[in-house]
Every structure is written in structure tokens, then in C-alpha cells.
CSV table of C-alpha atoms and ligand atoms in Angstrom, one decimal:
chain,number,residue,atom,x,y,z
A,11,UNK,CA,-6.1,34.2,4.7
A,12,UNK,CA,-3.6,31.5,3.6
A,13,UNK,CA,-2.7,31.4,-0.1
A,14,UNK,CA,-4.4,28.6,-2.0
A,15,UNK,CA,-1.6,26.2,-3.2
A,16,UNK,CA,-2.5,24.6,-6.4
A,17,UNK,CA,-2.0,20.8,-6.8
A,18,UNK,CA,0.0,19.5,-9.7
A,19,UNK,CA,-3.2,18.6,-11.4
A,20,UNK,CA,-4.8,22.0,-11.0
A,21,UNK,CA,-2.0,23.9,-12.7
A,22,UNK,CA,-3.3,25.3,-15.9
A,23,UNK,CA,-6.8,24.1,-15.2
A,24,UNK,CA,-9.2,27.0,-16.0
A,25,UNK,CA,-10.9,28.6,-13.0
A,26,UNK,CA,-14.7,28.5,-13.3
A,27,UNK,CA,-16.6,31.8,-13.4
A,28,UNK,CA,-18.0,32.7,-10.0
A,29,UNK,CA,-21.8,32.6,-10.0
A,30,UNK,CA,-23.5,36.0,-10.3
A,31,UNK,CA,-27.1,34.9,-9.9
A,32,UNK,CA,-28.9,31.8,-8.6
A,33,UNK,CA,-32.4,30.6,-9.1
A,34,UNK,CA,-34.7,30.8,-6.1
A,35,UNK,CA,-35.8,27.2,-6.6
A,36,UNK,CA,-34.3,24.0,-7.9
A,37,UNK,CA,-35.7,20.4,-8.0
A,38,UNK,CA,-32.4,18.7,-7.2
A,39,UNK,CA,-29.5,20.4,-5.3
A,40,UNK,CA,-26.0,18.9,-5.0
A,41,UNK,CA,-23.7,20.7,-2.6
A,42,UNK,CA,-20.0,20.2,-3.4
A,43,UNK,CA,-18.4,19.6,-6.8
A,44,UNK,CA,-15.8,17.0,-5.9
A,45,UNK,CA,-15.9,13.5,-7.4
A,46,UNK,CA,-19.0,12.6,-5.4
A,47,UNK,CA,-21.0,15.7,-6.4
A,48,UNK,CA,-19.8,15.5,-10.0
A,49,UNK,CA,-20.3,11.8,-10.5
A,50,UNK,CA,-23.8,12.2,-9.1
A,51,UNK,CA,-24.5,15.0,-11.6
A,52,UNK,CA,-23.0,12.9,-14.3
A,53,UNK,CA,-25.1,9.8,-13.5
A,54,UNK,CA,-28.3,11.8,-13.2
A,55,UNK,CA,-27.6,13.2,-16.7
A,56,UNK,CA,-26.7,9.7,-18.0
A,57,UNK,CA,-29.3,7.5,-16.3
A,58,UNK,CA,-32.1,9.9,-15.4
A,59,UNK,CA,-31.8,12.6,-18.1
A,60,UNK,CA,-35.2,14.1,-17.4
A,61,UNK,CA,-33.8,15.4,-14.1
A,62,UNK,CA,-30.6,16.9,-15.6
A,63,UNK,CA,-32.1,20.3,-16.4
A,64,UNK,CA,-33.6,20.4,-13.0
A,65,UNK,CA,-30.3,19.9,-11.2
A,66,UNK,CA,-28.0,22.5,-9.7
A,67,UNK,CA,-24.5,21.8,-8.3
A,68,UNK,CA,-23.0,24.5,-6.0
A,69,UNK,CA,-19.3,24.6,-5.1
A,70,UNK,CA,-17.6,27.1,-2.7
A,71,UNK,CA,-14.4,27.2,-4.7
A,72,UNK,CA,-13.7,28.0,-8.4
A,73,UNK,CA,-12.2,24.5,-9.0
A,74,UNK,CA,-13.0,22.3,-6.0
A,75,UNK,CA,-11.2,22.6,-2.7
A,76,UNK,CA,-11.1,19.3,-0.8
A,77,UNK,CA,-9.8,16.0,-2.0
A,78,UNK,CA,-10.8,15.4,-5.6
A,79,UNK,CA,-8.3,17.7,-7.4
A,80,UNK,CA,-5.7,17.3,-4.7
A,81,UNK,CA,-5.2,13.6,-4.4
A,82,UNK,CA,-2.6,11.2,-5.8
A,83,UNK,CA,-4.6,9.9,-8.7
A,84,UNK,CA,-4.4,6.2,-7.9
A,85,UNK,CA,-7.2,4.1,-9.5
A,86,UNK,CA,-6.8,1.1,-7.3
A,87,UNK,CA,-8.8,-1.8,-5.9
A,88,UNK,CA,-6.5,-1.9,-2.8
A,89,UNK,CA,-3.3,-3.6,-1.8
A,90,UNK,CA,-2.5,-6.5,0.5
A,91,UNK,CA,-0.8,-4.7,3.4
A,92,UNK,CA,-3.7,-2.2,3.7
A,93,UNK,CA,-6.2,-5.0,3.4
A,94,UNK,CA,-4.6,-7.1,6.1
A,95,UNK,CA,-4.9,-4.1,8.5
A,96,UNK,CA,-8.5,-3.6,7.4
A,97,UNK,CA,-9.3,-7.3,7.9
A,98,UNK,CA,-8.2,-7.1,11.5
A,99,UNK,CA,-10.7,-4.2,11.9
A,100,UNK,CA,-13.7,-5.4,10.0
A,101,UNK,CA,-13.3,-9.1,8.9
A,102,UNK,CA,-12.8,-10.7,5.5
A,103,UNK,CA,-16.3,-10.3,4.2
A,104,UNK,CA,-16.5,-6.6,4.6
A,105,UNK,CA,-13.0,-6.2,3.3
A,106,UNK,CA,-13.7,-8.2,0.2
A,107,UNK,CA,-17.0,-6.4,-0.4
A,108,UNK,CA,-15.1,-3.1,-0.3
A,109,UNK,CA,-12.4,-4.5,-2.6
A,110,UNK,CA,-15.1,-5.5,-5.2
A,111,UNK,CA,-16.7,-2.1,-5.0
A,112,UNK,CA,-13.4,-0.4,-5.6
A,113,UNK,CA,-12.6,-2.7,-8.6
A,114,UNK,CA,-16.1,-2.1,-10.0
A,115,UNK,CA,-15.6,1.7,-9.6
A,116,UNK,CA,-12.3,1.5,-11.4
A,117,UNK,CA,-13.9,-0.4,-14.2
A,118,UNK,CA,-16.7,2.1,-14.4
A,119,UNK,CA,-14.2,5.0,-14.9
A,120,UNK,CA,-12.6,3.2,-17.8
A,121,UNK,CA,-15.9,2.2,-19.3
A,122,UNK,CA,-17.5,5.6,-19.1
A,123,UNK,CA,-14.4,7.5,-20.3
A,124,UNK,CA,-12.5,5.2,-22.6
A,125,UNK,CA,-10.5,8.2,-24.0
A,126,UNK,CA,-9.3,9.3,-20.5
A,127,UNK,CA,-5.5,9.0,-20.4
A,128,UNK,CA,-4.5,6.5,-17.7
A,129,UNK,CA,-1.1,4.9,-16.8
A,130,UNK,CA,-1.5,1.1,-16.9
A,131,UNK,CA,1.5,0.7,-14.6
A,132,UNK,CA,-0.1,-1.6,-12.0
A,133,UNK,CA,0.6,-1.2,-8.3
A,134,UNK,CA,3.3,-2.7,-6.1
A,135,UNK,CA,3.0,-3.1,-2.3
A,136,UNK,CA,6.6,-2.6,-1.1
A,137,UNK,CA,6.0,-3.6,2.6
A,138,UNK,CA,7.5,-6.9,3.7
A,139,UNK,CA,5.8,-9.9,2.2
A,140,UNK,CA,4.7,-12.0,5.2
A,141,UNK,CA,3.0,-15.3,5.5
A,142,UNK,CA,-0.2,-13.6,6.8
A,143,UNK,CA,-0.2,-11.5,3.7
A,144,UNK,CA,0.4,-14.5,1.4
A,145,UNK,CA,-2.6,-16.2,3.0
A,146,UNK,CA,-4.8,-13.1,2.6
A,147,UNK,CA,-3.7,-12.6,-1.1
A,148,UNK,CA,-4.5,-16.3,-1.8
A,149,UNK,CA,-7.9,-15.9,-0.1
A,150,UNK,CA,-8.8,-12.9,-2.2
A,151,UNK,CA,-7.7,-14.6,-5.4
A,152,UNK,CA,-9.7,-17.7,-4.5
A,153,UNK,CA,-12.8,-15.6,-3.7
A,154,UNK,CA,-12.4,-13.9,-7.1
A,155,UNK,CA,-11.9,-17.3,-8.8
A,156,UNK,CA,-15.2,-18.5,-7.2
A,157,UNK,CA,-16.9,-15.5,-9.0
A,158,UNK,CA,-15.2,-16.5,-12.3
A,159,UNK,CA,-12.8,-13.5,-12.1
A,160,UNK,CA,-9.1,-13.4,-12.7
A,161,UNK,CA,-6.7,-13.2,-9.6
A,162,UNK,CA,-5.9,-9.8,-8.4
A,163,UNK,CA,-2.5,-10.3,-6.7
A,164,UNK,CA,0.7,-12.0,-7.7
A,165,UNK,CA,4.2,-11.7,-6.2
A,166,UNK,CA,7.1,-10.5,-8.3
A,167,UNK,CA,10.4,-8.8,-8.0
A,168,UNK,CA,10.5,-5.0,-8.2
A,169,UNK,CA,13.2,-2.4,-7.7
A,170,UNK,CA,13.0,0.0,-4.8
A,171,UNK,CA,15.7,2.6,-4.2
A,172,UNK,CA,18.3,0.6,-6.1
A,173,UNK,CA,17.7,-2.9,-4.6
A,174,UNK,CA,15.3,-5.6,-5.6
A,175,UNK,CA,12.6,-7.0,-3.4
A,176,UNK,CA,9.6,-9.3,-3.6
A,177,UNK,CA,6.3,-7.4,-3.8
A,178,UNK,CA,2.6,-8.0,-4.2
A,179,UNK,CA,1.7,-6.7,-7.6
A,180,UNK,CA,-1.8,-5.8,-8.9
A,181,UNK,CA,-1.8,-5.5,-12.7
A,182,UNK,CA,-5.2,-3.8,-13.0
A,183,UNK,CA,-4.3,-0.7,-11.0
A,184,UNK,CA,-3.7,2.6,-12.9
A,185,UNK,CA,-2.6,6.1,-12.5
A,186,UNK,CA,-4.9,8.9,-13.5
A,187,UNK,CA,-4.9,12.7,-13.6
A,188,UNK,CA,-7.9,13.4,-11.3
A,189,UNK,CA,-8.5,16.9,-12.8
A,190,UNK,CA,-8.9,15.4,-16.2
A,191,UNK,CA,-11.5,13.0,-14.9
A,192,UNK,CA,-13.3,15.7,-13.0
A,193,UNK,CA,-13.3,18.0,-16.1
A,194,UNK,CA,-14.9,15.3,-18.2
A,195,UNK,CA,-17.6,14.6,-15.6
A,196,UNK,CA,-18.5,18.3,-15.4
A,197,UNK,CA,-18.5,18.8,-19.2
A,198,UNK,CA,-20.8,15.7,-19.7
A,199,UNK,CA,-23.2,16.8,-17.0
A,200,UNK,CA,-23.3,20.4,-18.3
A,201,UNK,CA,-24.0,19.2,-21.8
A,202,UNK,CA,-27.1,17.4,-20.6
A,203,UNK,CA,-28.3,20.5,-18.9
A,204,UNK,CA,-27.0,20.3,-15.3
A,205,UNK,CA,-26.2,23.8,-14.0
A,206,UNK,CA,-23.0,24.5,-11.9
A,207,UNK,CA,-22.6,27.5,-9.6
A,208,UNK,CA,-19.0,28.1,-8.4
A,209,UNK,CA,-17.9,30.4,-5.6
A,210,UNK,CA,-21.2,29.6,-3.8
A,211,UNK,CA,-20.9,28.4,-0.2
A,212,UNK,CA,-23.8,26.6,1.5
A,213,UNK,CA,-24.3,27.9,5.0
A,214,UNK,CA,-27.3,25.7,5.9
A,215,UNK,CA,-29.1,23.0,4.0
A,216,UNK,CA,-32.1,21.3,5.5
A,217,UNK,CA,-35.8,20.6,5.1
A,218,UNK,CA,-36.0,21.9,1.5
A,219,UNK,CA,-34.3,25.3,2.1
A,220,UNK,CA,-30.7,26.2,1.6
A,221,UNK,CA,-28.9,29.3,2.7
A,222,UNK,CA,-26.2,30.2,0.3
A,223,UNK,CA,-23.4,32.8,0.3
A,224,UNK,CA,-22.7,34.2,-3.1
A,225,UNK,CA,-19.4,36.0,-4.2
A,226,UNK,CA,-19.4,39.7,-3.5
A,227,UNK,CA,-22.9,39.7,-1.9
A,228,UNK,CA,-23.3,40.9,1.6
A,229,UNK,CA,-26.5,39.0,2.2
A,230,UNK,CA,-27.0,35.3,1.8
A,231,UNK,CA,-29.6,34.0,-0.6
A,232,UNK,CA,-32.3,31.4,0.1
A,233,UNK,CA,-32.9,28.6,-2.3
A,234,UNK,CA,-35.8,26.1,-2.1
A,235,UNK,CA,-35.2,22.5,-3.2
A,236,UNK,CA,-37.2,19.3,-3.5
A,237,UNK,CA,-34.2,17.0,-2.8
A,238,UNK,CA,-30.6,17.8,-1.8
A,239,UNK,CA,-27.4,15.8,-1.4
A,240,UNK,CA,-24.6,17.3,0.8
A,241,UNK,CA,-21.3,16.0,-0.8
A,242,UNK,CA,-18.8,18.1,1.1
A,243,UNK,CA,-16.8,15.2,2.5
A,244,UNK,CA,-14.4,16.3,5.2
A,245,UNK,CA,-16.3,19.6,5.6
A,246,UNK,CA,-19.5,17.8,6.6
A,247,UNK,CA,-19.5,19.1,10.2
A,248,UNK,CA,-19.9,22.7,8.9
A,249,UNK,CA,-23.3,21.8,7.7
A,250,UNK,CA,-24.4,18.7,9.7
A,251,UNK,CA,-24.7,18.6,13.4
A,252,UNK,CA,-23.1,15.6,15.1
A,253,UNK,CA,-21.4,14.6,11.8
A,254,UNK,CA,-19.5,11.3,12.1
A,255,UNK,CA,-16.9,12.4,9.5
A,256,UNK,CA,-13.4,13.0,10.9
A,257,UNK,CA,-11.1,15.0,8.6
A,258,UNK,CA,-7.6,13.7,7.7
A,259,UNK,CA,-5.2,15.9,5.9
A,260,UNK,CA,-3.1,14.3,3.1
A,261,UNK,CA,0.1,16.0,1.9
A,262,UNK,CA,1.8,15.5,-1.4
A,263,UNK,CA,5.1,16.5,-3.0
A,264,UNK,CA,6.1,16.4,-6.7
A,265,UNK,CA,9.8,16.5,-7.6
A,266,UNK,CA,11.6,18.0,-10.5
A,267,UNK,CA,12.1,15.5,-13.4
A,268,UNK,CA,14.2,12.7,-11.9
A,269,UNK,CA,15.9,9.4,-12.7
A,270,UNK,CA,14.8,6.8,-10.1
A,271,UNK,CA,16.2,3.5,-9.1
A,272,UNK,CA,12.6,2.2,-8.5
A,273,UNK,CA,10.2,0.4,-10.7
A,274,UNK,CA,7.5,2.6,-12.3
A,275,UNK,CA,4.4,1.2,-10.6
A,276,UNK,CA,2.0,2.9,-8.2
A,277,UNK,CA,3.8,2.3,-5.0
A,278,UNK,CA,2.5,1.6,-1.5
A,279,UNK,CA,4.5,1.7,1.8
A,280,UNK,CA,3.6,1.5,5.5
A,281,UNK,CA,0.2,-0.1,5.1
A,282,UNK,CA,-0.6,2.4,2.4
A,283,UNK,CA,-0.2,5.5,4.6
A,284,UNK,CA,2.7,6.4,2.3
A,285,UNK,CA,2.4,6.2,-1.5
A,286,UNK,CA,4.2,7.2,-4.6
A,287,UNK,CA,4.0,7.2,-8.4
A,288,UNK,CA,5.8,8.6,-11.4
A,289,UNK,CA,4.1,11.3,-13.5
A,290,UNK,CA,5.7,13.2,-16.4
A,291,UNK,CA,9.1,11.8,-15.4
A,292,UNK,CA,8.7,13.2,-11.8
A,293,UNK,CA,8.2,11.5,-8.5
A,294,UNK,CA,4.9,12.1,-6.7
A,295,UNK,CA,5.1,11.1,-3.1
A,296,UNK,CA,2.4,11.5,-0.4
A,297,UNK,CA,1.4,10.4,3.1
A,298,UNK,CA,2.9,10.9,6.5
A,299,UNK,CA,-0.4,11.2,8.2
A,300,UNK,CA,0.2,8.2,10.4
A,301,UNK,CA,3.4,9.9,11.8
A,302,UNK,CA,1.6,13.1,12.8
A,303,UNK,CA,-1.9,11.8,13.3
A,304,UNK,CA,-3.2,14.3,15.8
A,305,UNK,CA,-2.1,17.4,13.9
A,306,UNK,CA,-3.3,15.9,10.5
A,307,UNK,CA,-6.8,15.6,11.8
A,308,UNK,CA,-7.8,19.0,10.4
A,309,UNK,CA,-9.6,20.7,7.6
A,310,UNK,CA,-6.8,23.2,7.2
A,311,UNK,CA,-5.5,22.9,3.6
A,312,UNK,CA,-2.0,24.3,4.2
A,313,UNK,CA,0.9,21.8,4.1
A,314,UNK,CA,3.3,21.6,7.0
A,315,UNK,CA,7.1,21.6,7.2
A,316,UNK,CA,7.3,18.5,9.4
A,317,UNK,CA,5.4,16.4,6.8
A,318,UNK,CA,7.3,17.9,4.0
A,319,UNK,CA,10.6,16.9,5.6
A,320,UNK,CA,9.3,13.4,6.2
A,321,UNK,CA,8.1,13.0,2.6
A,322,UNK,CA,11.4,14.5,1.3
A,323,UNK,CA,13.3,11.8,3.2
A,324,UNK,CA,11.0,9.2,1.7
A,325,UNK,CA,11.5,10.6,-1.8
A,326,UNK,CA,15.3,10.3,-1.5
A,327,UNK,CA,14.9,6.7,-0.4
A,328,UNK,CA,12.6,5.9,-3.3
A,329,UNK,CA,14.7,7.5,-6.1
A,330,UNK,CA,18.0,6.4,-4.4
A,331,UNK,CA,19.7,9.8,-4.4
A,332,UNK,CA,19.0,13.5,-3.6
A,333,UNK,CA,19.6,15.1,-7.0
A,334,UNK,CA,16.2,16.6,-7.4
A,335,UNK,CA,14.2,19.5,-6.0
A,336,UNK,CA,10.6,19.7,-4.9
A,337,UNK,CA,8.6,21.7,-7.5
A,338,UNK,CA,5.1,21.3,-6.1
A,339,UNK,CA,3.7,20.7,-2.6
A,340,UNK,CA,0.1,20.8,-1.5
A,341,UNK,CA,-2.5,19.3,0.9
A,342,UNK,CA,-6.0,17.9,0.5
A,343,UNK,CA,-8.5,16.7,3.0
A,344,UNK,CA,-10.0,13.3,3.3
A,345,UNK,CA,-13.1,12.4,5.3
A,346,UNK,CA,-13.3,9.3,7.4
A,347,UNK,CA,-16.4,7.9,9.0
A,348,UNK,CA,-15.7,7.9,12.8
A,349,UNK,CA,-12.1,8.2,11.7
A,350,UNK,CA,-12.2,4.6,10.4
A,351,UNK,CA,-10.3,3.6,7.3
A,352,UNK,CA,-12.9,1.4,5.8
A,353,UNK,CA,-16.7,2.0,5.5
A,354,UNK,CA,-19.6,0.7,3.5
A,355,UNK,CA,-22.0,3.4,4.7
A,356,UNK,CA,-22.0,6.4,2.4
A,357,UNK,CA,-25.5,7.8,2.7
A,358,UNK,CA,-27.2,9.3,5.7
A,359,UNK,CA,-30.7,10.8,5.5
A,360,UNK,CA,-30.9,14.1,7.5
A,361,UNK,CA,-34.6,14.7,6.8
A,362,UNK,CA,-37.1,13.6,4.2
A,363,UNK,CA,-35.5,15.6,1.4
A,364,UNK,CA,-31.9,16.0,2.4
A,365,UNK,CA,-29.1,13.4,2.6
A,366,UNK,CA,-25.3,13.4,3.0
A,367,UNK,CA,-23.1,11.3,0.8
A,368,UNK,CA,-19.5,10.8,1.8
A,369,UNK,CA,-17.1,8.6,3.7
A,370,UNK,CA,-14.9,7.5,0.8
A,371,UNK,CA,-11.8,8.2,2.9
A,372,UNK,CA,-8.7,7.7,0.9
A,373,UNK,CA,-10.4,5.5,-1.8
A,374,UNK,CA,-12.7,8.0,-3.5
A,375,UNK,CA,-11.2,8.0,-7.0
A,376,UNK,CA,-12.4,4.4,-7.4
A,377,UNK,CA,-15.4,4.4,-5.0
A,378,UNK,CA,-17.3,7.6,-5.9
A,379,UNK,CA,-18.5,6.4,-9.3
A,380,UNK,CA,-20.3,3.5,-7.7
A,381,UNK,CA,-21.6,5.4,-4.6
A,382,UNK,CA,-23.0,8.1,-6.9
A,383,UNK,CA,-24.5,5.7,-9.4
A,384,UNK,CA,-26.4,3.9,-6.7
A,385,UNK,CA,-27.8,7.2,-5.5
A,386,UNK,CA,-28.8,8.4,-9.0
A,387,UNK,CA,-30.6,5.1,-9.6
A,388,UNK,CA,-32.8,5.8,-6.6
A,389,UNK,CA,-34.5,8.7,-8.5
A,390,UNK,CA,-37.8,7.9,-10.1
B,3,FAD,C1,-3.8,13.8,-0.5
B,3,FAD,C2,-4.8,12.9,-0.9
B,3,FAD,C3,-4.5,11.8,-1.7
B,3,FAD,C4,-5.5,10.9,-2.1
B,3,FAD,N1,-5.2,9.9,-3.0
B,3,FAD,C5,-6.2,9.1,-3.5
B,3,FAD,C6,-5.9,8.1,-4.5
B,3,FAD,O1,-4.8,8.1,-5.0
B,3,FAD,N2,-6.9,7.3,-4.8
B,3,FAD,C7,-8.2,7.4,-4.3
B,3,FAD,O2,-9.1,6.6,-4.6
B,3,FAD,N3,-8.5,8.3,-3.4
B,3,FAD,C8,-7.6,9.2,-3.0
B,3,FAD,N4,-7.9,10.2,-2.1
B,3,FAD,C9,-9.2,10.3,-1.6
B,3,FAD,C10,-10.1,10.9,-2.7
B,3,FAD,O3,-9.5,12.0,-3.2
B,3,FAD,C11,-11.5,11.3,-2.0
B,3,FAD,O4,-12.1,10.1,-1.5
B,3,FAD,C12,-12.5,11.9,-3.0
B,3,FAD,O5,-11.9,12.8,-3.8
B,3,FAD,C13,-13.6,12.4,-2.2
B,3,FAD,O6,-14.5,13.1,-3.1
B,3,FAD,P1,-15.7,14.0,-2.5
B,3,FAD,O7,-16.4,14.6,-3.7
B,3,FAD,O8,-16.4,13.2,-1.5
B,3,FAD,O9,-15.0,15.1,-1.6
B,3,FAD,P2,-14.2,16.5,-2.1
B,3,FAD,O10,-13.3,16.3,-3.2
B,3,FAD,O11,-13.5,16.9,-0.8
B,3,FAD,O12,-15.3,17.5,-2.5
B,3,FAD,C14,-16.1,18.2,-1.6
B,3,FAD,C15,-16.3,19.6,-2.2
B,3,FAD,O13,-17.2,20.3,-1.4
B,3,FAD,C16,-16.9,21.7,-1.4
B,3,FAD,N5,-17.5,22.3,-0.2
B,3,FAD,C17,-17.1,22.1,1.1
B,3,FAD,N6,-17.9,22.8,1.9
B,3,FAD,C18,-18.8,23.4,1.1
B,3,FAD,C19,-19.9,24.3,1.3
B,3,FAD,N7,-20.3,24.7,2.5
B,3,FAD,N8,-20.6,24.8,0.2
B,3,FAD,C20,-20.3,24.4,-1.0
B,3,FAD,N9,-19.2,23.6,-1.3
B,3,FAD,C21,-18.5,23.1,-0.3
B,3,FAD,C22,-15.3,21.6,-1.4
B,3,FAD,O14,-14.8,22.8,-1.8
B,3,FAD,C23,-15.0,20.4,-2.2
B,3,FAD,O15,-14.8,20.8,-3.6
B,3,FAD,C24,-6.9,11.1,-1.7
B,3,FAD,C25,-7.2,12.2,-0.9
B,3,FAD,C26,-6.2,13.1,-0.5
B,3,FAD,C27,-6.5,14.3,0.3
């Protein structure tokens, strides 16, 4: 078995105790304790508190082993280059609706956890500023103005690798430590009575019965439920036949503390396939999936040397020198509906009492609060 490489955010995070016993029945079952599962537990406890003590969350790992503790921690509504590519695929209306949902999700995170440390550094899109992008940015800003909202995008000068260039800048985007957010979600749900069982892998979930593998138990255990949500994201096809979710591995490097000739914003490159930010004086850089697309379509959580070399080259360009080392490297797995970048469909009913919730792709830090809140509000 390959060693589990901790993400930068997971270092020092306490492992949860593996579950020893499970009940034979629960009213509500949530499978997967990533952002989607934890936000759902959180909203149930906040908005439908009578259900909190009747809710069980199970997670195969002792932290969470998918995307939520292994991402880049960008709280963002989106950036212009990515949105131009999405517009070509799905049209302006769907694109703008998604943008509004991401902004609303971002606002929810800040409103629900005002004490959560975030970096109000804004984001810069370092791809070339073209006429098509200016037109799209103006259109988004005009659509926001029609709703009485402030513009999202402006152009300004920013430094990149020692030279200045014009970028689209979004002032409301922020950096966040995703582990800190996840920890708060769990603590809040637990305080309201939601139970979490870690180290428990669902083998089958349907029709009111779940088959669960517990740590150190030879035989799986059956659990009856009244309603279940499968929130396992890229691992959906292990539980759902004909799942439309296509996995996409994302790899991330974090450097030693480094002086960089680049502005300290969240940074996007190559339509957002590559991204970087500065955390604790270090450079975090991720991406490369577009360069190695076929091999990155996997649920395997081990980073690869080819992507590491690609990201290392990118890191040198960003900071403008090579006087740093790579202190942390890891991979996480995203889930894309039919492999598409953008999706407004997050819920699929599998039977009368079982649904899947997923498809937040590379946008889940901002999208999951909203998707989960909509779901919690459906409860009586
Ligand atoms: C490298 C990378 C960078 C990213 N950067 C950003 C970013 O900056 N901003 C942003 O908005 N989004 C980003 N994302 C996307 C974001 O992290 C995801 O959209 C979001 O975390 C998805 O949350 P989730 O709960 O749906 O899935 P996950 O976090 O994957 O949670 C699923 C959980 O289910 C568990 N599980 C799986 N199978 C089973 C089973 N059979 N039984 C029990 N448990 C099971 C897994 O262990 C996992 O903990 C990034 C993703 C990656 C991989």
C-alpha cells in the first residue's frame, strides 16, 4: 500500500479516533466527511436541529482522503480566463449563474465563520488580457450592476516573475486553510449532536441499507437508514453504478520559505489549470492536469514525478529564481460530472431514500456550502 502523504494543511491536524462500534440504525446517514458531507452535517445542525442527534456521518479515513483537506484553499468566485473557456462550453447565463453561486458560497463561509482566518489578498488572472476577456469582464460587471452589486473584475498591474503585466483582478477572493474550515464544521455539527464515525468505509448504500467495513473487523456491518446522502465525490463509482463522475487528480507543491518577485495574490495561469498562492512565506503551486490529462484521470492519490517537474518549473518562473526547495508535495482528487469543468447539477436520486451529492469539480471550497444548505433545507 502506498504511504499516505499529508497535505500542508493536514500537518499537525489530529487524527480522529477510528470507530469501534456503530449503531444498527440511523435516521440520516452521510457518507464522506469532506466539505460536502461536513457542510451538510453543519447545516442540518444549524437549520434543522431536531435532526442533528439523528444524523451519522461516516468517513473511510481518519481525516478525510479526497479533495477537501488536500486542495489549494482558494475561496474564489472565478476568474476571467476560466470563465471565457466555460462560456464557450455552456453559454453566458449558465456561467453567470455558477459565478453567483460561488460568490454566495464564499460569502456564506465568511458569514458563518467570521473568526476563520482568511487572507484577503484578492486574485489575479495572469493569462494574457485579450479583447474577448475584456468584453466578458464588462458583461459580468454589468450583470452584477443590474443586480445592484459591485463589479467583480478590474484590470491592474501586477508583478509576475520579476516583470509587470496587466491582469484581471478580483478583490473579493481570499485564501483559506481548508483544514481549519473543515475542523470548525465538524466541531459545530458535533456540538449539536451529529455523530461522526471515522475509519468506516461504505461498501454499499441503497434502499435504506448500508454495508459498512469497520476498522479491525473481519465482517462488514449492516446499518439501516431512513435517508442517506453519498458525498464521496470522485469515488462515487465505487458505490454508484453508471456514475457520471470522472476523477481528476490535482497535484500541489509547497516550497521552503522564499522571496518571490511576484505579487502576493491568489494567482491563476493557463485558464486556471495552474494556480499559486503564498502561505506562511512559502509558495504553493498546483495544477498540471491539462498537460497530462489521461494519466491524471485517476483516483490514485500518489503524486507523480512528471507533474512535480512541471510544477517545479512553474514555481521557478513564479518566484523568479531557483533558491528554494520543495518541502511538501501531495495529490488530491476532484470529481467532474461527465468530466466537464462546470456543472449546476449536484444531486441525483438513486432511490426513494438515497441520493448522491457531488460534482463540485475544482470549485468546491466555495460551492459546497450552498449545495449542502439547499439539501438541508429540503428536510421537513
Ligand atoms: C489539488 C486540488 C486543489 C483544489 N483547489 C481548490 C480551490 O482552491 N478552491 C476550490 O473551491 N476548490 C478546490 N478544489 C476542489 C475542492 O477541494 C472540492 O470541490 C471539494 O473539496 C469537494 O468536497 P467533497 O466533500 O465533495 O469531496 P471530498 O473532499 O473528496 O470528500 C469525499 C470524502 O469521502 C470519503 N470516502 C470516499 N469513499 C468512501 C466510502 N466508500 N466510504 C466512506 N467514505 C468515503 C473520502 O475519504 C473523502 O474524505 C481542489 C481540489 C484538489 C484535488
